[in-house]
Amino acid sequence: MGAPRTGHARGVAQRSCPPLRGRHAAGASQRLVPRGRHRTPRRRGDQRHHRRRPPRIRRGVSVRTHLDHTERVRAVLDPAFAALADETELIAVHDPALAGRVAAHAVVSPIPLPPFDNSQMDGYAVRVADFGEFGPGARGVTELRIGRTTAAGDAAASHEAGTAAPIMTGAPIPAGADAVIPIEQADPARFTELRRADDPAPRGTVRFRAAPAPGAFVRPRGSDLAAGAPLIAAGTRLTPARIGLLANAGVTELAVHRRPRVLLLSTGDEVAAPGTPLGPGHVGDANTPMLTALMTGLGAEVSAHRAPDLPDAVERVLAAHGPAADLIVTSGGISAGAFEVVREVLTDHGVEFGGIALQPGGPQGLGYWDPDGARVPVLCFPGNPVSSALSAELFLAPALRAAAGRPERLPVDTRELAHAVDSPAQKHQVRRGRFDAAGRVHLTGPSSHLLADLAAAELLAHIPLGVDHLPAGSPIEIWRLDV
Ligand SMILES: Nc1nc2c(c(=O)[nH]1)N[C@H]1C(S)=C(S)[C@@H](COP(=O)(O)OP(=O)(O)OC[C@H]3O[C@@H](n4cnc5c(N)ncnc54)[C@H](O)[C@@H]3O)O[C@H]1N2
Ligand code: MOO
């Protein structure tokens, strides 16, 4: 479904960003209200119906929808992240640093998995033919001499006809045996004679009440993966199971994509460094560790810096750390105040700033920092912590997830609102909330300083552009934070 278009004529980064492509990465939010529902004539006093108002977007003030902005951000970030695939590094499969990285190439298995036929159970390896007239599955007592024991780690033995050879889980099936009977199904149901290769010959017998099917409890060579079959495809994220699989197949190191390097710059005279006592008018720096955690968790390598509201200080951080970055992310200093240092400095570099029809996250900046032809993508987020966090989730996280081989979006669902809610019709509002015992959605306040509510949130709820009221019981699209 398409986004409601706002018909803006000017916009953020129109000149400095590549042309739009047909992405609708955030388009799911537009499914919030069922199609046509708002077209049904509303009866007076019908409280179950939401109110949809035509969005009022002020012309000429660079306002665009969050979907428009998403497309523009992706047009900047996707090529930058795609270029990282050209640079690879080798990481040992047993190095914990491999977790979450992205394989640069496809890898095929040099061996079959498992590499040899082996037992799925502790029990006796047998030949089905030794069960004579009873045949597979038939009942009747068969007594066999006890053969030599094979344990996990032993080389495959040779099976002597007419014996039941003790075998442990994972041990190679002796050549000639074709089934395993679990010890619980033997009589006696415990090992009475365990003689390994170099021990004296085993003695005694064991009885079975049923003949096994050929292949019973045998894990055949190659039954997990054939030799030459793909272990992982190029672009695959290294999950724990994939790392285990590579190691199981004997792969010792792997070429992975280089991680995106992000320069994070948090600005504000009031933003206190960690560990410093809060002076008057100061606030603890929430955004630096919050955005660092988000980006690191999505596979980026973050170099975080703080600068006061002084253009020279911002320029210094950019000059020192910008050239090594694949992306520059800033927090704060971009709205309408008198000391908007990020906006001031980066406008001079060609980054464009404007308003998005989104709350929180209205002010945004997008473009490139390009002092010496470096052309480093720049994303500027507003300083309010919830605005910064949601901007990162809406605009940056999907691109990082795509680069990291993950699903781009948080899990999406539609739930019932537990209470009525109002929203500014001229903005797409992203609210935070929790589920009640019945799975209905309770929203917390809309303000972008409510970080404690975000920290406790189980969901982000979307109230689309044009909707100014949703009655209790309305379906509402949510993005799950609790999974
Ligand atoms: N006249 C207008 N004023 C504002 C508008 C507007 O359109 N017209 N937009 C408002 C909106 S919406 C937002 S969001 C903020 C964004 O402002 P900035 O990006 O310039 O951010 P700052 O002013 O630097 O900070 C805003 C707020 O956030 C706190 N902050 C900043 N950095 C951090 C940090 N690292 N950790 C914790 N808290 C931080 C800062 O102290 C401010 O309270 O502008 C509105 N104003
Ligand atoms: O956009 Mo601001 O983020 O609403 O508070």
Short mmCIF file of N, CA, C and O and ligand atoms in Angstrom, two decimals, residues 58 265-272 281-291 306 309 330-337 339-343 355 358-364 380-388 391 427 448-449 451, ligand 1:
data_model
loop_
_atom_site.label_atom_id
_atom_site.label_comp_id
_atom_site.label_asym_id
_atom_site.label_seq_id
_atom_site.Cartn_x
_atom_site.Cartn_y
_atom_site.Cartn_z
N ARG A 58 2.37 21.91 5.87
CA ARG A 58 2.68 23.28 5.45
C ARG A 58 3.61 23.25 4.25
O ARG A 58 4.65 22.58 4.28
N LEU A 265 28.27 11.19 16.79
CA LEU A 265 28.61 12.46 17.43
C LEU A 265 27.37 12.99 18.16
O LEU A 265 26.36 13.32 17.53
N SER A 266 27.45 13.04 19.48
CA SER A 266 26.35 13.60 20.28
C SER A 266 26.74 15.01 20.68
O SER A 266 27.85 15.23 21.19
N THR A 267 25.82 15.93 20.47
CA THR A 267 26.15 17.33 20.75
C THR A 267 25.25 17.90 21.82
O THR A 267 24.17 17.39 22.09
N GLY A 268 25.70 18.98 22.41
CA GLY A 268 24.91 19.72 23.39
C GLY A 268 25.76 20.12 24.58
O GLY A 268 26.40 19.26 25.19
N ASP A 269 25.74 21.43 24.90
CA ASP A 269 26.47 21.91 26.08
C ASP A 269 25.96 21.25 27.36
O ASP A 269 26.70 21.12 28.33
N GLU A 270 24.66 20.87 27.33
CA GLU A 270 24.05 20.32 28.54
C GLU A 270 24.33 18.83 28.71
O GLU A 270 24.03 18.25 29.74
N VAL A 271 24.88 18.20 27.65
CA VAL A 271 25.02 16.75 27.67
C VAL A 271 26.30 16.37 28.43
O VAL A 271 27.41 16.66 27.99
N ALA A 272 26.09 15.75 29.59
CA ALA A 272 27.23 15.47 30.48
C ALA A 272 27.88 14.14 30.13
O ALA A 272 27.20 13.16 29.83
N GLY A 281 21.46 22.49 34.91
CA GLY A 281 21.02 22.49 33.51
C GLY A 281 21.59 21.35 32.69
O GLY A 281 21.36 21.28 31.49
N HIS A 282 22.34 20.47 33.33
CA HIS A 282 22.95 19.37 32.57
C HIS A 282 22.09 18.11 32.62
O HIS A 282 21.31 17.93 33.54
N VAL A 283 22.25 17.27 31.60
CA VAL A 283 21.57 15.96 31.59
C VAL A 283 22.59 14.88 31.28
O VAL A 283 23.57 15.13 30.57
N GLY A 284 22.35 13.70 31.82
CA GLY A 284 23.23 12.57 31.51
C GLY A 284 23.10 12.21 30.04
O GLY A 284 22.01 12.29 29.46
N ASP A 285 24.19 11.86 29.43
CA ASP A 285 24.20 11.56 27.99
C ASP A 285 23.56 10.19 27.73
O ASP A 285 24.22 9.15 27.82
N ALA A 286 22.29 10.21 27.40
CA ALA A 286 21.58 8.95 27.09
C ALA A 286 21.86 8.50 25.67
O ALA A 286 21.98 7.30 25.39
N ASN A 287 21.94 9.46 24.75
CA ASN A 287 21.94 9.07 23.34
C ASN A 287 23.20 8.36 22.88
O ASN A 287 23.15 7.46 22.04
N THR A 288 24.34 8.76 23.45
CA THR A 288 25.59 8.13 22.99
C THR A 288 25.58 6.63 23.28
O THR A 288 25.74 5.82 22.35
N PRO A 289 25.37 6.21 24.54
CA PRO A 289 25.37 4.76 24.75
C PRO A 289 24.17 4.07 24.11
O PRO A 289 24.27 2.92 23.67
N MET A 290 23.04 4.78 24.04
CA MET A 290 21.84 4.14 23.46
C MET A 290 22.04 3.87 21.97
O MET A 290 21.80 2.75 21.50
N LEU A 291 22.50 4.86 21.24
CA LEU A 291 22.69 4.66 19.80
C LEU A 291 23.87 3.74 19.53
O LEU A 291 23.86 2.96 18.57
N ARG A 306 31.58 13.12 21.83
CA ARG A 306 30.66 14.18 22.27
C ARG A 306 31.28 15.53 21.92
O ARG A 306 32.50 15.67 21.95
N ASP A 309 28.17 22.72 22.08
CA ASP A 309 27.51 23.47 21.00
C ASP A 309 28.44 24.52 20.40
O ASP A 309 28.12 25.71 20.36
N THR A 330 24.60 11.82 13.87
CA THR A 330 24.68 12.83 14.92
C THR A 330 23.40 12.83 15.73
O THR A 330 22.35 12.38 15.26
N SER A 331 23.51 13.34 16.96
CA SER A 331 22.33 13.49 17.82
C SER A 331 22.32 14.91 18.34
O SER A 331 23.33 15.41 18.84
N GLY A 332 21.15 15.57 18.22
CA GLY A 332 20.95 16.90 18.77
C GLY A 332 21.38 18.00 17.83
O GLY A 332 22.03 17.76 16.79
N GLY A 333 20.96 19.23 18.20
CA GLY A 333 21.44 20.40 17.48
C GLY A 333 20.94 20.56 16.06
O GLY A 333 21.68 21.04 15.19
N ILE A 334 19.67 20.16 15.80
CA ILE A 334 19.21 20.27 14.41
C ILE A 334 17.86 20.94 14.24
O ILE A 334 17.36 21.04 13.14
N SER A 335 17.24 21.40 15.37
CA SER A 335 15.88 21.92 15.15
C SER A 335 15.91 23.44 14.94
O SER A 335 16.71 23.93 14.13
N ALA A 336 15.07 24.17 15.67
CA ALA A 336 14.88 25.58 15.32
C ALA A 336 15.53 26.54 16.31
O ALA A 336 15.23 27.74 16.29
N GLY A 337 16.39 26.04 17.19
CA GLY A 337 16.96 26.90 18.22
C GLY A 337 18.05 27.83 17.70
O GLY A 337 18.40 27.83 16.51
N PHE A 339 21.17 27.71 18.84
CA PHE A 339 22.51 27.11 18.92
C PHE A 339 22.49 25.70 18.32
O PHE A 339 22.89 24.74 18.97
N GLU A 340 21.98 25.59 17.09
CA GLU A 340 21.85 24.27 16.46
C GLU A 340 23.15 23.96 15.74
O GLU A 340 23.29 24.15 14.53
N VAL A 341 24.12 23.46 16.49
CA VAL A 341 25.49 23.40 16.00
C VAL A 341 25.65 22.38 14.87
O VAL A 341 26.40 22.61 13.91
N VAL A 342 24.94 21.28 14.94
CA VAL A 342 25.07 20.26 13.89
C VAL A 342 24.52 20.81 12.58
O VAL A 342 25.15 20.71 11.52
N ARG A 343 23.34 21.42 12.71
CA ARG A 343 22.71 21.98 11.52
C ARG A 343 23.62 23.05 10.90
O ARG A 343 23.83 23.09 9.68
N GLY A 355 11.87 19.10 8.11
CA GLY A 355 10.90 18.46 8.99
C GLY A 355 10.25 17.28 8.30
O GLY A 355 9.97 17.31 7.11
N LEU A 358 6.36 13.37 11.17
CA LEU A 358 6.59 12.23 12.07
C LEU A 358 6.75 12.75 13.48
O LEU A 358 7.39 13.78 13.70
N GLN A 359 6.19 12.02 14.44
CA GLN A 359 6.40 12.41 15.83
C GLN A 359 6.50 11.16 16.70
O GLN A 359 5.63 10.29 16.61
N PRO A 360 7.54 11.03 17.52
CA PRO A 360 8.72 11.89 17.58
C PRO A 360 9.63 11.64 16.37
O PRO A 360 9.44 10.67 15.65
N GLY A 361 10.60 12.51 16.24
CA GLY A 361 11.55 12.35 15.14
C GLY A 361 11.30 13.34 14.02
O GLY A 361 11.73 13.10 12.89
N GLY A 362 10.59 14.44 14.33
CA GLY A 362 10.25 15.42 13.29
C GLY A 362 11.45 16.00 12.57
O GLY A 362 11.56 15.89 11.34
N PRO A 363 12.41 16.61 13.28
CA PRO A 363 13.55 17.19 12.56
C PRO A 363 14.55 16.09 12.14
O PRO A 363 14.84 15.19 12.93
N GLN A 364 15.01 16.16 10.93
CA GLN A 364 15.99 15.18 10.45
C GLN A 364 16.98 15.86 9.52
O GLN A 364 16.64 16.87 8.88
N CYS A 380 21.34 12.80 10.58
CA CYS A 380 21.28 13.62 11.80
C CYS A 380 19.94 13.40 12.48
O CYS A 380 18.89 13.58 11.86
N PHE A 381 20.01 12.98 13.75
CA PHE A 381 18.80 12.71 14.52
C PHE A 381 18.58 13.82 15.54
O PHE A 381 19.55 14.40 16.06
N PRO A 382 17.31 14.04 15.89
CA PRO A 382 17.04 15.02 16.93
C PRO A 382 17.54 14.56 18.29
O PRO A 382 17.71 13.37 18.53
N GLY A 383 17.77 15.53 19.18
CA GLY A 383 18.41 15.21 20.45
C GLY A 383 17.53 14.57 21.49
O GLY A 383 18.02 13.81 22.33
N ASN A 384 16.21 14.85 21.46
CA ASN A 384 15.36 14.20 22.46
C ASN A 384 15.59 12.70 22.39
O ASN A 384 15.53 12.11 21.31
N PRO A 385 15.84 12.07 23.54
CA PRO A 385 16.25 10.66 23.48
C PRO A 385 15.27 9.74 22.75
O PRO A 385 15.69 8.89 21.97
N VAL A 386 13.96 9.92 22.98
CA VAL A 386 13.01 9.04 22.29
C VAL A 386 13.01 9.34 20.80
O VAL A 386 12.92 8.42 19.96
N SER A 387 13.17 10.61 20.44
CA SER A 387 13.24 10.97 19.01
C SER A 387 14.46 10.33 18.36
O SER A 387 14.39 9.82 17.24
N SER A 388 15.58 10.38 19.08
CA SER A 388 16.80 9.78 18.55
C SER A 388 16.63 8.28 18.38
O SER A 388 16.99 7.71 17.34
N SER A 391 14.13 7.55 15.55
CA SER A 391 14.74 7.87 14.25
C SER A 391 15.69 6.76 13.84
O SER A 391 15.71 6.32 12.68
N LYS A 427 0.77 14.36 11.35
CA LYS A 427 2.00 13.58 11.56
C LYS A 427 1.68 12.10 11.69
O LYS A 427 0.62 11.73 12.19
N SER A 448 8.59 13.22 23.57
CA SER A 448 9.84 12.57 23.17
C SER A 448 10.93 12.63 24.23
O SER A 448 12.06 12.22 23.97
N HIS A 449 10.58 13.11 25.44
CA HIS A 449 11.56 13.03 26.54
C HIS A 449 11.27 11.82 27.43
O HIS A 449 12.01 11.56 28.37
N LEU A 451 11.83 8.78 28.20
CA LEU A 451 12.74 7.66 27.94
C LEU A 451 12.42 6.46 28.83
O LEU A 451 12.59 5.31 28.40
N1 LIG B 1 10.65 26.11 17.89
C1 LIG B 1 10.81 24.80 17.71
N2 LIG B 1 11.41 24.13 18.68
C2 LIG B 1 11.56 22.80 18.54
C3 LIG B 1 11.07 22.16 17.40
C4 LIG B 1 10.47 22.92 16.38
O1 LIG B 1 10.04 22.41 15.35
N3 LIG B 1 10.37 24.26 16.59
N4 LIG B 1 11.21 20.79 17.31
C5 LIG B 1 11.19 20.11 18.56
C6 LIG B 1 11.44 18.73 18.34
S1 LIG B 1 10.16 17.84 17.69
C7 LIG B 1 12.57 18.12 18.70
S2 LIG B 1 12.72 16.43 18.54
C8 LIG B 1 13.71 18.84 19.26
C9 LIG B 1 14.97 18.45 18.53
O2 LIG B 1 15.95 19.34 18.87
P1 LIG B 1 17.48 19.15 18.54
O3 LIG B 1 17.70 18.05 17.63
O4 LIG B 1 18.00 20.45 18.16
O5 LIG B 1 18.04 18.63 19.90
P2 LIG B 1 18.57 19.46 21.13
O6 LIG B 1 17.88 20.76 21.17
O7 LIG B 1 20.02 19.44 21.09
O8 LIG B 1 18.04 18.55 22.30
C10 LIG B 1 16.66 18.30 22.47
C11 LIG B 1 16.46 17.71 23.86
O9 LIG B 1 17.14 16.49 23.96
C12 LIG B 1 18.08 16.50 25.04
N5 LIG B 1 19.27 15.79 24.62
C13 LIG B 1 20.06 16.11 23.58
N6 LIG B 1 21.08 15.25 23.48
C14 LIG B 1 20.94 14.37 24.48
C15 LIG B 1 21.69 13.26 24.91
N7 LIG B 1 22.81 12.87 24.27
N8 LIG B 1 21.26 12.57 25.98
C16 LIG B 1 20.14 12.96 26.66
N9 LIG B 1 19.38 14.00 26.28
C17 LIG B 1 19.78 14.72 25.21
C18 LIG B 1 18.38 17.95 25.24
O10 LIG B 1 18.85 18.23 26.52
C19 LIG B 1 17.02 18.59 24.95
O11 LIG B 1 16.17 18.47 26.07
O12 LIG B 1 13.52 20.23 19.15
C20 LIG B 1 12.22 20.67 19.54
N10 LIG B 1 12.19 22.08 19.54
#
